[in-house]
Every structure is written in structure tokens, then in C-alpha cells.
CSV table of C-alpha atoms in Angstrom, one decimal:
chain,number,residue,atom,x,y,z
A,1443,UNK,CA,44.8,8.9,-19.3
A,1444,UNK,CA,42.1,8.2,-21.9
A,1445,UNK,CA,41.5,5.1,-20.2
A,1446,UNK,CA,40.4,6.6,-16.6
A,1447,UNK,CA,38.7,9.1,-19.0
A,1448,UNK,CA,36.7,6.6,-20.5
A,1449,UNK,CA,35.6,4.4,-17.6
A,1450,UNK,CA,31.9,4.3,-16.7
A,1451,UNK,CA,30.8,6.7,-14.0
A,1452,UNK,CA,29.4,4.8,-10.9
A,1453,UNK,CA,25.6,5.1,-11.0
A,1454,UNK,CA,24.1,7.8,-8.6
A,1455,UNK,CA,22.9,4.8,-6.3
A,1456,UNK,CA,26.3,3.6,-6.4
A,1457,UNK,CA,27.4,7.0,-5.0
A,1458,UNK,CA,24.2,8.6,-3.4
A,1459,UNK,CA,22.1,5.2,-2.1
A,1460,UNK,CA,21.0,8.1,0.8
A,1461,UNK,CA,19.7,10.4,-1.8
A,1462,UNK,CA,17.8,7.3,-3.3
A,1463,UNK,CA,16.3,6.3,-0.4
A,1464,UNK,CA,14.9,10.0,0.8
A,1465,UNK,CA,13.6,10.8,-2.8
A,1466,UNK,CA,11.7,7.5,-2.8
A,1467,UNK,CA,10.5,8.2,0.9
A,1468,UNK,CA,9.0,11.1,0.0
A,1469,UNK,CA,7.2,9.9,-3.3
A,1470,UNK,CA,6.0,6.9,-1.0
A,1471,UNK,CA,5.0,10.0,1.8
A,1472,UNK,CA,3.1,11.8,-0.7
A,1473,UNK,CA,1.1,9.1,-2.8
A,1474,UNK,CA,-0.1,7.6,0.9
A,1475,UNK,CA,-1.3,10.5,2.6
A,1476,UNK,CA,-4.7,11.2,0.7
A,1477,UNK,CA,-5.6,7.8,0.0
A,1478,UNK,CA,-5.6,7.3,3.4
A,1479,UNK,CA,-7.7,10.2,4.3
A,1480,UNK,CA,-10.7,9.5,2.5
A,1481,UNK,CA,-12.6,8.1,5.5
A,1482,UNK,CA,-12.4,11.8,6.5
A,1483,UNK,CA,-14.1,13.1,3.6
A,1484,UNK,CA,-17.2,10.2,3.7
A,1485,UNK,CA,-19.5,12.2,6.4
A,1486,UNK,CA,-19.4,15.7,4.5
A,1487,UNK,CA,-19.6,14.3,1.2
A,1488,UNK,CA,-22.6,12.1,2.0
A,1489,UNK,CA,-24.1,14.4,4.2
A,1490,UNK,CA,-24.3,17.4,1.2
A,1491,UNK,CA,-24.7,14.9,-1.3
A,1492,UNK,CA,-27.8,12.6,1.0
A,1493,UNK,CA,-26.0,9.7,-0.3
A,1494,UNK,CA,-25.7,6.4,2.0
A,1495,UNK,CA,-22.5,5.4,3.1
A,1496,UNK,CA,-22.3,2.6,0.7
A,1497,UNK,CA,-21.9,4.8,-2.5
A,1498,UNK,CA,-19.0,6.3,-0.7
A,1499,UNK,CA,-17.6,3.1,0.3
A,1500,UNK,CA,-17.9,1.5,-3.2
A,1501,UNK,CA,-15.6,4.6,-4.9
A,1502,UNK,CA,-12.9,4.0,-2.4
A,1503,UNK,CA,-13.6,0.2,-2.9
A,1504,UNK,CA,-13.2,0.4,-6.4
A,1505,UNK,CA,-9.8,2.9,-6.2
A,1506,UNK,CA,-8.6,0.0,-4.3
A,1507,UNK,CA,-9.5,-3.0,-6.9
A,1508,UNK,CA,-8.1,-0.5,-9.7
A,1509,UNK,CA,-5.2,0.4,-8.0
A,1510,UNK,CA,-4.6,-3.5,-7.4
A,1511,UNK,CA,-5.2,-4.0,-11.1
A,1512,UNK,CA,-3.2,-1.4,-12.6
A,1513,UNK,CA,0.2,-2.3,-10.0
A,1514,UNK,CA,1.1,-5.5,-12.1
A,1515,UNK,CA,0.9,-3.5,-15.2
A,1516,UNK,CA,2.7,-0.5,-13.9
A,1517,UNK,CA,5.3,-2.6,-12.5
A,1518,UNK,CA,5.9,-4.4,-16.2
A,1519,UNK,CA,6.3,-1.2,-18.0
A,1520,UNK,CA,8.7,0.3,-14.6
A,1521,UNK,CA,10.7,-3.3,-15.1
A,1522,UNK,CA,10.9,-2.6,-19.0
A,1523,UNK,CA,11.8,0.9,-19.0
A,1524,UNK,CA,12.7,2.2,-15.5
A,1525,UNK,CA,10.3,3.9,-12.8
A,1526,UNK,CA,10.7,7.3,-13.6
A,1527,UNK,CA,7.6,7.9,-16.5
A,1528,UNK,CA,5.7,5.6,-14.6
A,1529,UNK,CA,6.0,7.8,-12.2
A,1530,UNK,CA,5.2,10.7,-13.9
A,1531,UNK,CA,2.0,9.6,-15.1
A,1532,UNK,CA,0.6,8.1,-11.9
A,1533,UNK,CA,1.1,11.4,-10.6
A,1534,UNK,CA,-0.6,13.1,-12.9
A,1535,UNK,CA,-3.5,10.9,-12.7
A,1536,UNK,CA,-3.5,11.5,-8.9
A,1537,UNK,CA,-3.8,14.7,-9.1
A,1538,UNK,CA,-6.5,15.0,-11.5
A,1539,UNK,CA,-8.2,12.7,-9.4
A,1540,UNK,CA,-7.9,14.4,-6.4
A,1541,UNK,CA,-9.2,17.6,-7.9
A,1542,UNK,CA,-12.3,16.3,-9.8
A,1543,UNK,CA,-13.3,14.6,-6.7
A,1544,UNK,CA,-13.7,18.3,-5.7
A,1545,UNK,CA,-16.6,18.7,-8.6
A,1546,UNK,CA,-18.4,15.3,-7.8
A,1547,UNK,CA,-21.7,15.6,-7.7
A,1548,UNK,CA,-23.2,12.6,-8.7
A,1549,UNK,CA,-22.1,9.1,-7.8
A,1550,UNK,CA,-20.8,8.5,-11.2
A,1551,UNK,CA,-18.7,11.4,-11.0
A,1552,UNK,CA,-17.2,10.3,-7.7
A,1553,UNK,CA,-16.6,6.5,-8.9
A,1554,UNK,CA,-14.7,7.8,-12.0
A,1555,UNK,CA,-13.0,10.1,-10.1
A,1556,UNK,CA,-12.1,8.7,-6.3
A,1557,UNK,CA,-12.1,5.3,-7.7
A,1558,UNK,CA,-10.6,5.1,-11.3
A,1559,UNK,CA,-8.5,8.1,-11.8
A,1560,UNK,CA,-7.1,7.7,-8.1
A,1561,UNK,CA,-6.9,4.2,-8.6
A,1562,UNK,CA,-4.8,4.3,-11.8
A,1563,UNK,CA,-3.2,7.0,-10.5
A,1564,UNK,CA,-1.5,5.2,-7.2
A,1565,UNK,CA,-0.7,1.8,-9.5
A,1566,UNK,CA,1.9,3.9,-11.1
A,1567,UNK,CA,3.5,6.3,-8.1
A,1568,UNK,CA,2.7,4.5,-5.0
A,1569,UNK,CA,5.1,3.2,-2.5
A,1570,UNK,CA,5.2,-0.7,-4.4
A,1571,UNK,CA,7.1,1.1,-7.1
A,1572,UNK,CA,9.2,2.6,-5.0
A,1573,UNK,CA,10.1,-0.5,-3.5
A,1574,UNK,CA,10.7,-2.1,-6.4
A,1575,UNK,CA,13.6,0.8,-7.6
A,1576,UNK,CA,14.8,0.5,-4.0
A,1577,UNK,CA,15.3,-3.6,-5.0
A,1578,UNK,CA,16.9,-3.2,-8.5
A,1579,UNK,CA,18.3,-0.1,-8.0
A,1580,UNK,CA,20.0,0.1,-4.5
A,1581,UNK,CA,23.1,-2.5,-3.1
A,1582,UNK,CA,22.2,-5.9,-1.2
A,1583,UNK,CA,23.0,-4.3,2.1
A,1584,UNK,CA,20.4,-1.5,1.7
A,1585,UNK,CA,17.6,-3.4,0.4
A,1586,UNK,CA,15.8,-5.1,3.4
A,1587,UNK,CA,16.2,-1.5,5.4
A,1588,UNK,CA,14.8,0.5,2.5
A,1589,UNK,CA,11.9,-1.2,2.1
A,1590,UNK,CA,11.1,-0.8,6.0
A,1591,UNK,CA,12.1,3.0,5.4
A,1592,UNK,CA,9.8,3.2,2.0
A,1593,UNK,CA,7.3,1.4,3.8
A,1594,UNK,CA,7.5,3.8,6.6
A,1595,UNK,CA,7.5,6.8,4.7
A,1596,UNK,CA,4.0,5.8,3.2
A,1597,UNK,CA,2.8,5.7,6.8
A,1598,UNK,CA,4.5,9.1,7.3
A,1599,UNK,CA,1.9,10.5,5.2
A,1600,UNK,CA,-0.9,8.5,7.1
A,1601,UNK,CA,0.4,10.2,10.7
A,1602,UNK,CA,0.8,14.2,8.3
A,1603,UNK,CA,-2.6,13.5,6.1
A,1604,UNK,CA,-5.4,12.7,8.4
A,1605,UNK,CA,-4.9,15.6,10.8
A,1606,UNK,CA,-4.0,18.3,8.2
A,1607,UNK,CA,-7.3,16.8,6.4
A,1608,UNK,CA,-9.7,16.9,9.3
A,1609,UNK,CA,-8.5,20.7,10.4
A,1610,UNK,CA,-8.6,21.7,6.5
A,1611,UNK,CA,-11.9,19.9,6.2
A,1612,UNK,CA,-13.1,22.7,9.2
A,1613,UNK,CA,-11.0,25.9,8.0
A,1614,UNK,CA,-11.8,26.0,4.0
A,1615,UNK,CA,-14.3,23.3,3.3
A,1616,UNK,CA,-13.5,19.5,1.6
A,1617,UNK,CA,-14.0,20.6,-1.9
A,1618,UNK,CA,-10.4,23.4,-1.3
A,1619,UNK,CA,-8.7,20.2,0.7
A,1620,UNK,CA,-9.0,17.9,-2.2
A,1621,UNK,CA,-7.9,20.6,-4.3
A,1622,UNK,CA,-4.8,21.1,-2.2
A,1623,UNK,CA,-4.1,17.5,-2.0
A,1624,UNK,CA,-4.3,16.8,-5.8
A,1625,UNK,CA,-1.7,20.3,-6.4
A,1626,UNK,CA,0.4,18.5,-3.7
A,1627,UNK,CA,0.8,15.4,-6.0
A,1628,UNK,CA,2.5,16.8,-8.4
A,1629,UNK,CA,5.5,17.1,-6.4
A,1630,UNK,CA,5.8,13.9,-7.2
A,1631,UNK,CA,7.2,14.7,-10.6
A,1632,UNK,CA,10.8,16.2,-10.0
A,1633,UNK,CA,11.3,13.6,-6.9
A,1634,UNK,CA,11.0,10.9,-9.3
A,1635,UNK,CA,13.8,12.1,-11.4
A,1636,UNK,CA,16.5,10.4,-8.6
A,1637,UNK,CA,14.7,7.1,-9.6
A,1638,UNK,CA,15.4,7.4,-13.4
A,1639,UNK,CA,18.1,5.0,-14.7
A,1640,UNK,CA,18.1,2.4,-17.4
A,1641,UNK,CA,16.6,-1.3,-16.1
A,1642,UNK,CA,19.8,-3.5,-14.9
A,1643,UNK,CA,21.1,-5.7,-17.7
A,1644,UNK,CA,21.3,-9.0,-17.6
A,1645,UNK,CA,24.4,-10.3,-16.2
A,1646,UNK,CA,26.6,-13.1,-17.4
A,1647,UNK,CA,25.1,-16.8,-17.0
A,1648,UNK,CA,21.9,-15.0,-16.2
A,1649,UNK,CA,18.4,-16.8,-17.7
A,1650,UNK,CA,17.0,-14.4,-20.2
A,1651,UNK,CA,13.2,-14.8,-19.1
A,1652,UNK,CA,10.3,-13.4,-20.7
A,1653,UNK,CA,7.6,-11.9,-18.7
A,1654,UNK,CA,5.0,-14.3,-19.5
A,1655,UNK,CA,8.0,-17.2,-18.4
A,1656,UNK,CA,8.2,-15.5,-15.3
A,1657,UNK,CA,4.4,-15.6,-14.6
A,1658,UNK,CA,3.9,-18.8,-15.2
A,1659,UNK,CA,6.6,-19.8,-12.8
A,1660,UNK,CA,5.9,-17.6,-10.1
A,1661,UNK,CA,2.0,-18.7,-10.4
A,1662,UNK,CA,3.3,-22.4,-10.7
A,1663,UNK,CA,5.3,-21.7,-7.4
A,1664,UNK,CA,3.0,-22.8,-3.7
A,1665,UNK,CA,5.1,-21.0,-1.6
A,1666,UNK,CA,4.3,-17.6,-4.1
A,1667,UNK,CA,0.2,-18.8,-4.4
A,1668,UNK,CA,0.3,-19.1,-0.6
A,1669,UNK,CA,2.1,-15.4,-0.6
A,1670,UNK,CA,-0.5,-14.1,-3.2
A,1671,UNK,CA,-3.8,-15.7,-0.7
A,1672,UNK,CA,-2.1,-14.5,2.4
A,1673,UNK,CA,-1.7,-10.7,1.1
A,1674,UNK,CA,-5.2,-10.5,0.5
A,1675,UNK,CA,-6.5,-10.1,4.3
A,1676,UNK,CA,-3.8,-6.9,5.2
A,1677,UNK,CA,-5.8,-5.4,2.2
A,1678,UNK,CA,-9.2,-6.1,3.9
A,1679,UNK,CA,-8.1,-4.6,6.8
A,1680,UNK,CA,-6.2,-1.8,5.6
A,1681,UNK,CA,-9.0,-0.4,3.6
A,1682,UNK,CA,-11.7,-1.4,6.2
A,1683,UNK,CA,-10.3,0.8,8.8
A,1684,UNK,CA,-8.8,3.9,6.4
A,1685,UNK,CA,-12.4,4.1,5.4
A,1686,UNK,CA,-14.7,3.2,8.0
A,1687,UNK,CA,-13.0,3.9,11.2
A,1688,UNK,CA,-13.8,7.8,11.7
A,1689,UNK,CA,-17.7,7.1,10.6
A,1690,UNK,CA,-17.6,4.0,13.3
A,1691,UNK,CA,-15.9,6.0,16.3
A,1692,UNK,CA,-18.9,8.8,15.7
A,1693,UNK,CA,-21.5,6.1,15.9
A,1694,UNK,CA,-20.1,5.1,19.1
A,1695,UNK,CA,-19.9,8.8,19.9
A,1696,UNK,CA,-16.9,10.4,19.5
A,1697,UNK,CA,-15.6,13.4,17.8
A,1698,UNK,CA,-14.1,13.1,13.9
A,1699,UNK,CA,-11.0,14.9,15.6
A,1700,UNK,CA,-10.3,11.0,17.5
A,1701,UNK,CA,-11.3,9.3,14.1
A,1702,UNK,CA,-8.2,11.6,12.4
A,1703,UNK,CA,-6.1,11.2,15.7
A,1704,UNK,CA,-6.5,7.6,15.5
A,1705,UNK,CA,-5.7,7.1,12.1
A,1706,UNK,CA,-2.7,9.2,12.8
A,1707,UNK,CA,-1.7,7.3,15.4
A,1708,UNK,CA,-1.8,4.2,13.0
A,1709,UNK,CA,0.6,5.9,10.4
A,1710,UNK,CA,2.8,7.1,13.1
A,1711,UNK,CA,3.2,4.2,15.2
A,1712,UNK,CA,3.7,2.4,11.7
A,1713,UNK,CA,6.8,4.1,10.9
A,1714,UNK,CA,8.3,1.9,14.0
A,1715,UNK,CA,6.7,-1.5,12.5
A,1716,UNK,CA,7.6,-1.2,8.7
A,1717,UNK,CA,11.4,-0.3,9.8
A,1718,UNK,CA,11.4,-3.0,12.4
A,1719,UNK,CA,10.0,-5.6,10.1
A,1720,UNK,CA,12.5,-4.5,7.7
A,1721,UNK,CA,15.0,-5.3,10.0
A,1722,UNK,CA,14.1,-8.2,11.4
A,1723,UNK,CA,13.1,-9.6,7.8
A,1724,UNK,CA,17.0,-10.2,7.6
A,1725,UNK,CA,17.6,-11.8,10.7
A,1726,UNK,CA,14.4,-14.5,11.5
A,1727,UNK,CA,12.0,-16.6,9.0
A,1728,UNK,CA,9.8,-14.2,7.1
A,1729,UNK,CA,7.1,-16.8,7.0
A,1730,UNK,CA,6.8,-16.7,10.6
A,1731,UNK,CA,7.0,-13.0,11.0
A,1732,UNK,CA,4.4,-12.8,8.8
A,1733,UNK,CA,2.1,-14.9,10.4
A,1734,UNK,CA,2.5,-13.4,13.8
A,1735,UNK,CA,1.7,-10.4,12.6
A,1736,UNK,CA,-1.4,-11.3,10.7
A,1737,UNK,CA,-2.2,-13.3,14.4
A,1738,UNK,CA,-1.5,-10.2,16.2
A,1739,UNK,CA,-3.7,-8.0,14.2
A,1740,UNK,CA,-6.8,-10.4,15.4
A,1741,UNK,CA,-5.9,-10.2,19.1
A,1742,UNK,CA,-5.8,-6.4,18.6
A,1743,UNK,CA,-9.5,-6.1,16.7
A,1744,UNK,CA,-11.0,-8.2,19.0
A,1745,UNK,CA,-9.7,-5.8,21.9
A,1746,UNK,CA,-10.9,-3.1,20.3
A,1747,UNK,CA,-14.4,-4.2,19.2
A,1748,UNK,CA,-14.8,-5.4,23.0
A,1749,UNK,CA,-13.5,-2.7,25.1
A,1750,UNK,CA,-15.4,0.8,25.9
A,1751,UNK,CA,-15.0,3.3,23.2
A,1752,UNK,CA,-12.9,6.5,24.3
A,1753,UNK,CA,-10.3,8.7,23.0
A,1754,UNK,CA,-7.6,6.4,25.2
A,1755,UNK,CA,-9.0,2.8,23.7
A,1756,UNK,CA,-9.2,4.5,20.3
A,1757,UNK,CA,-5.7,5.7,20.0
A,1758,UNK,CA,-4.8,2.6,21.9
A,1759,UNK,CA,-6.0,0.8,19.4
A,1760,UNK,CA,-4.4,3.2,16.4
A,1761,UNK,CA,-0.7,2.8,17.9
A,1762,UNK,CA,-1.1,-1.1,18.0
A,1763,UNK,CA,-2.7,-2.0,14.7
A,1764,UNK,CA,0.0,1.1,13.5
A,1765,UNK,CA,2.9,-1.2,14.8
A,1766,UNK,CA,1.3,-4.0,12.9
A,1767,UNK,CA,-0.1,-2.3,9.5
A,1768,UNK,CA,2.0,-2.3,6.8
A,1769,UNK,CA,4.8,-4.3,8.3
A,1770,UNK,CA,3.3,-7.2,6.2
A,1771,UNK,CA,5.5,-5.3,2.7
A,1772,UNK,CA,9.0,-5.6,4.2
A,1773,UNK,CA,8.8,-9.5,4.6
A,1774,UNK,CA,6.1,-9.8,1.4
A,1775,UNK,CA,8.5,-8.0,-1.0
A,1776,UNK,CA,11.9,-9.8,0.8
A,1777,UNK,CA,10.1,-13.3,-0.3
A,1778,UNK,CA,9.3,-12.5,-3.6
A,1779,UNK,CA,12.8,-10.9,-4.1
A,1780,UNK,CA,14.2,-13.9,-2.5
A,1781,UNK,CA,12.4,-16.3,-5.2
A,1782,UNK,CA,12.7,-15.0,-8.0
A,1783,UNK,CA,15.1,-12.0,-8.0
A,1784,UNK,CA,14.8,-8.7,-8.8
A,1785,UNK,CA,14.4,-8.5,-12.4
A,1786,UNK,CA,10.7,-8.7,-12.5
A,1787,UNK,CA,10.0,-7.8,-9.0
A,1788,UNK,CA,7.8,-5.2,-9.3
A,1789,UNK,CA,5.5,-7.3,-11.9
A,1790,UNK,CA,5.3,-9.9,-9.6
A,1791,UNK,CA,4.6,-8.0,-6.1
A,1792,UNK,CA,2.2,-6.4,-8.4
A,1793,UNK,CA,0.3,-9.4,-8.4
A,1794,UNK,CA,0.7,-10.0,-4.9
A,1795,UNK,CA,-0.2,-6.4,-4.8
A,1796,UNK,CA,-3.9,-7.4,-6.4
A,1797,UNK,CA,-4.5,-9.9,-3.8
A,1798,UNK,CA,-3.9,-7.1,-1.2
A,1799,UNK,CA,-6.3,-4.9,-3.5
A,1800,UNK,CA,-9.0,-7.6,-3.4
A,1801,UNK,CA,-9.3,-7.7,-0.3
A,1802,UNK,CA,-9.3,-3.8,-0.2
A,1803,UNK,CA,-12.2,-3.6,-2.7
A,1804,UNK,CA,-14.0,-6.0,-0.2
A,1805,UNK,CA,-13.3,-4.4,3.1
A,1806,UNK,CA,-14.7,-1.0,2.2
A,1807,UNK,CA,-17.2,-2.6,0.0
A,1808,UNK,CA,-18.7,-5.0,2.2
A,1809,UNK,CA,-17.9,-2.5,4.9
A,1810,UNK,CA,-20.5,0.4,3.2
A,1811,UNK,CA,-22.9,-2.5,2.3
A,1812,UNK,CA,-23.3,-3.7,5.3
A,1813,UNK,CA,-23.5,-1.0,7.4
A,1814,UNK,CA,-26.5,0.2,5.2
A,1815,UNK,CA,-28.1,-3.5,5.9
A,1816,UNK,CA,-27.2,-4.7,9.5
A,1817,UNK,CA,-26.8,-1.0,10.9
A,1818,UNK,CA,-23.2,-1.6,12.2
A,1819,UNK,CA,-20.0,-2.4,11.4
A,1820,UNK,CA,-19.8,-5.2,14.0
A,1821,UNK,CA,-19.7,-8.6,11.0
A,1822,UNK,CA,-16.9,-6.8,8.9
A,1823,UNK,CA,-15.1,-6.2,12.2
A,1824,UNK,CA,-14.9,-10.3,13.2
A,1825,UNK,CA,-14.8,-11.6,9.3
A,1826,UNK,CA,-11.8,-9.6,9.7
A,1827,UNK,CA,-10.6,-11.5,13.0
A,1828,UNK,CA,-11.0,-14.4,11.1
A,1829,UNK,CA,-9.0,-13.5,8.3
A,1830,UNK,CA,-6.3,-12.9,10.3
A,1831,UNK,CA,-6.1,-16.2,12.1
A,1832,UNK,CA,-6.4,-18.2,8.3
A,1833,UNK,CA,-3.8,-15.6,6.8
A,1834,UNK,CA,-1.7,-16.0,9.9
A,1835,UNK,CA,-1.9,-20.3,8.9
A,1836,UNK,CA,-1.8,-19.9,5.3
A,1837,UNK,CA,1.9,-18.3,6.2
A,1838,UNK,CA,3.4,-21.3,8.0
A,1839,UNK,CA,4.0,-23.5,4.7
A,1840,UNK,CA,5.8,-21.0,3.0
A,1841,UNK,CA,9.6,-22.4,1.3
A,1842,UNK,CA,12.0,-19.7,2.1
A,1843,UNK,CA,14.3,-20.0,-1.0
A,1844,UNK,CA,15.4,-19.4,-4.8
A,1845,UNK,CA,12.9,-20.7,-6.8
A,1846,UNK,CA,14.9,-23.5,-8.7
A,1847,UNK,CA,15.5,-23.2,-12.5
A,1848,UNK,CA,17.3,-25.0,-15.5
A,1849,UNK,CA,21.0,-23.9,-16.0
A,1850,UNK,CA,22.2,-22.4,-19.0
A,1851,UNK,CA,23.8,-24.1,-21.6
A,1852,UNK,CA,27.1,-23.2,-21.9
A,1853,UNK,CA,27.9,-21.1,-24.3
A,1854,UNK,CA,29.5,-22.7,-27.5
């Protein structure tokens, strides 16, 4: 009796992996949706403000290079000592964000707080940590699902977000959306309380690695470097369009209701690519999915910069690159699972993460910069067609396989 008295109760993602997966949706759901709304907030800002487009841009350029700097470091402490603080304070620093975004007057005000304080803020609750429970917390068979179904919650927020943005935007004003948005971070908090649960142990015959051990092999590793470079162009993109595309479609003279139509049509149609790549990063080379979806995204932007603007080609346009937007993570995260395992994954898609961020910093950046130079958007729009065709190369050579390491010694 004392004996089934005493026996370990199963973990809750032994006996709930659902409960896991819907908690961590919703966290990945709520930490997208604003971030990926800020293109909406540009024009009013800038327009009561009289600042140029490139002080906006470099904010949200800068929340991206933060948020790519503080993932690594986020996902060492979440490896150490679970997800759940982690977390909490990224929330937290979300929200306060969010709201003193609401009070920026000055530029500095809106780089500290739409750049740093969001930046810092999605390192430590966005949809990478989530993915990174989903790996060490969830069994093998749920894993390459979750992460479609994680990545597709994030983009769940991209389809609620930009709509409810652009209609709040019209109803009570910017400065009461951003306020609304940072209250609705804090949700975050008791979600993240399914996701608490001591780090795994190390199992029998496992290598006891250190984290700067792990570093230096994944960083000694091509296939990973190759990873790492190829990452850096969905960044580019990603933040290129999130910001600039609702400013661009009104220079070519439609309404902001297609710029936040289109940018729902993005998240929404991404939900369909982020499961399917998470299914079919089980079943076929990820190397090569990822490389024709990098090659896809090209043929789409050069469609779209060619073709008439209108509310069909726009949408058009949103539903396609939707299908192929953040159906890069499934297959990203599955290789660096696959080469090193899953006791420092989220350290290590962290830095793959910064890559990604990079490239973010640059594509709003540059975007702003340039617009304020050139008067267009039309060089950021075929640097990032050729991205796409380098990162869809840089793919190809990938290894698909367990990094390999020195066996134990047996013990004496």
C-alpha cells in the first residue's frame, strides 16, 4: 500500500499534454498580437508627433535587436530554472511597455519604451519560450505538432491584433489602445503557471554539459552557423512588412483598413503554414523545406511589388506570404532539437533567434531610413528578394543529424 502511496505522480504534461499545449498557445497568441500591430500605430504617432518615419522605424527596429538579444539569455535562465518566472517577468515588462508607449512624447521616450521595455519584454514571454517548454516538457510524439500549433497561435494574434488595433485606433484614440494592449499582457501571468515544472534531469549515460560547452559546440557545428545565417532573412522580412506595409499600401493609395486587413490575412493564413510545416517537418528533409520556403517568399514579393495595388492584390499577397511567414520556426527549432537535444534548446534557438532579430533590426531600420532618403520602399522590397534566394541556398548544405560527441566513461 505504502508503496503505490509513495510512487511519483505523473507530471501534468504526462497527464494533460492538451492543457499544455492550449496554455502555451495562448501566451504565444497574446505576446504576438501587439508587436505585430505597431505598423498601425506609425502614421498617428508620427503625424501628432511631426516625426519622420524613420524615428518610428528605428524604435520598432531596436525592440526587434533587443528582443533578439535578450532571447539567448532568457532561454538560459528558462533552461536553468524552468519557464514560468521567465515568464512572468517578460510580461510584466510588456506591459509596462505597452502602456508608456501611450505617454511617449519624445523620441527617446518611444525608443526606451517601444524598443527596450517591449523588447526585453517579448525575450522572456514570446512564442520561442513557449516552444522551448513545448520541447522539454511535452512527449516525442507531440513535439513537431506543438511547435506548428505554438507557432500558429502567435499568428492567431497577428489575424485578432491588427483589426481590433486599426478599429480601436478610430473609436478611443492610440494612446487608450496601447493602454488596452499592455492590461491585456498581463494575462500572461496565470497562463504561465501550466508551464511551471522543475528543468528535466539528466538521465542515465547522459553528458553533463555546461552551457558555455554547449556554445562552443553548437557555434563549432556548420550545419548550426548555416542555420544561424539562414534565420536572419525571415527576420528581415518579418519586421519589414509588420512595420512598413500599412504606411506603403497608403502611399500607393489605399485605406489603413487594407493595411490591417492584410496583415490579418498574413496571421490568419499563417495559422495553416506553421501547422503544416510542423507536420511535414516530420515526414521530408527540413533543409529543403526550409529552403523552399525562403524561395517561395521571393516569388511572392516580387508578385506583389509588380502587380497593381488593390484591396484583392493586397490580401492576395497577405494570405500567401501568411502561408509562408513563420513556417520557417517549426523546421528551425526541429533542427536544433535534432542536434543537440533538448536540454539547452531554448539557449541555443535563442541564438538562432538573434540572427532572426538582426535581420529584424535591419528590415524596419533600413526600411524607415530609406524611405526618408529614396522616397519609397521599392530597394528594401528587392534586397529582400534577394535574401530569399541566398537564404533559400545557404539551406541546401545543412547535415540533418545528432551532433556527434565523446561517450561517457563508464562508470567505475
Amino acid at each position: 500500500m505504502s508503496a503505490l502511496t509513495d510512487a511519483p505522480r505523473p507530471s501534468l504534461a504526462a497527464r494533460a499534454p492538451l492543457l499544455i499545449v492550449l496554455c502555451g498557445c495562448l501566451i504565444a497568441m497574446l505576446s504576438f498580437g501587439p508587436r505585430a500591430s505597431s505598423g498601425l500605430f506609425m502614421l498617428p504617432m508620427t503625424g501628432e508627433y511631426g516625426w519622420g518615419r524613420d524615428t518610428f522605424g528605428l524604435a520598432i527596429a531596436l525592440q526587434n535587436l533587443i528582443w533578439g538579444i535578450g532571447t539567448p539569455f532568457a532561454g538560459a535562465v528558462a533552461d536553468r530554472f524552468g519557464v514560468t518566472r521567465v515568464l512572468w517577468l517578460g510580461a510584466a515588462l510588456y506591459a509596462a511597455g505597452l502602456v508608456l508607449m501611450a505617454y511617449s512624447a519624445t523620441p527617446g521616450m518611444l525608443h526606451l519604451s517601444a524598443g527596450v521595455l517591449v523588447g526585453f519584454g517579448l525575450s522572456g514571454c514570446s512564442f520561442n519560450i513557449v516552444i522551448a517548454a513545448f520541447g522539454k516538457m511535452l512527449p516525442e510524439k507531440w513535439r513537431p505538432l506543438s511547435f506548428g500549433a505554438g507557432t500558429a497561435a502567435g499568428s492567431f494574434g497577428q489575424f485578432l491584433f491588427p483589426p481590433l488595433a486599426a478599429g480601436l485606433n478610430t473609436t478611443i484614440g492610440w494612446h487608450q489602445t496601447l493602454l488596452v494592449f499592455g492590461l491585456a499582457m498581463l494575462l500572461i501571468m496565470p497562463l504561465a503557471l501550466a508551464l511551471a515544472g522543475a528543468p528535466p534531469a539528466t538521465k542515465a549515460g547522459e553528458r553533463q554539459q555546461s552551457i558555455g560547452a554547449a556554445l562552443g559546440e553548437a557555434f563549432r557545428h556548420p550545419s548550426y552557423v548555416l542555420l544561424v545565417l539562414g534565420f536572419f532573412t525571415c527576420g528581415f522580412q518579418l519586421a519589414f512588412v509588420t512595420t512598413h506595409l500599412p504606411a506603403y499600401l497608403m502611399d500607393r493609395g489605399l485605406s489603413i483598413a487594407v493595411g490591417g486587413w492584410t496583415l490579418a490575412a498574413i496571421g490568419l493564413a499563417n495559422m495553416a503554414g506553421s501547422l503544416g510545416s510542423g507536420w511535414l517537418s516530420s515526414r521530408m528533409p527540413r533543409r529543403y523545406l526550409l529552403a523552399a520556403i525562403y524561395f517561395a517568399r521571393g516569388l511572392a514579393i516580387i508578385a506583389f511589388v509588380l502587380l497593381p495595388a488593390n484591396p484583392v492584390t493586397a490580401i492576395g499577397f497577405g494570405i500567401v506570404l501568411g502561408l509562408l511567414w513563420l513556417s520557417t520556426v517549426p523546421p528551425t527549432s526541429g533542427l536544433v532539437m535534432l542536434m543537440f537535444g533538448t536540454r539547452y534548446l531554448a539557449m541555443l534557438y535563442g541564438f538562432a533567434f538573434f540572427s532572426h532579430q538582426v535581420g529584424g533590426f535591419l528590415g524596419v531600420w533600413l526600411g524607415g531610413l530609406l524611405y526618408e532618403r529614396l522616397g519609397s520602399y521599392d530597394f528594401v522590397w528587392w534586397l529582400s528578394v534577394a535574401l530569399s534566394f541566398a537564404s533559400a541556398a545557404i539551406n541546401l548544405p545543412i547535415v540533418e543529424k545528432p551532433v556527434a560527441r565523446a561517450a561517457l566513461p563508464a562508470a567505475g
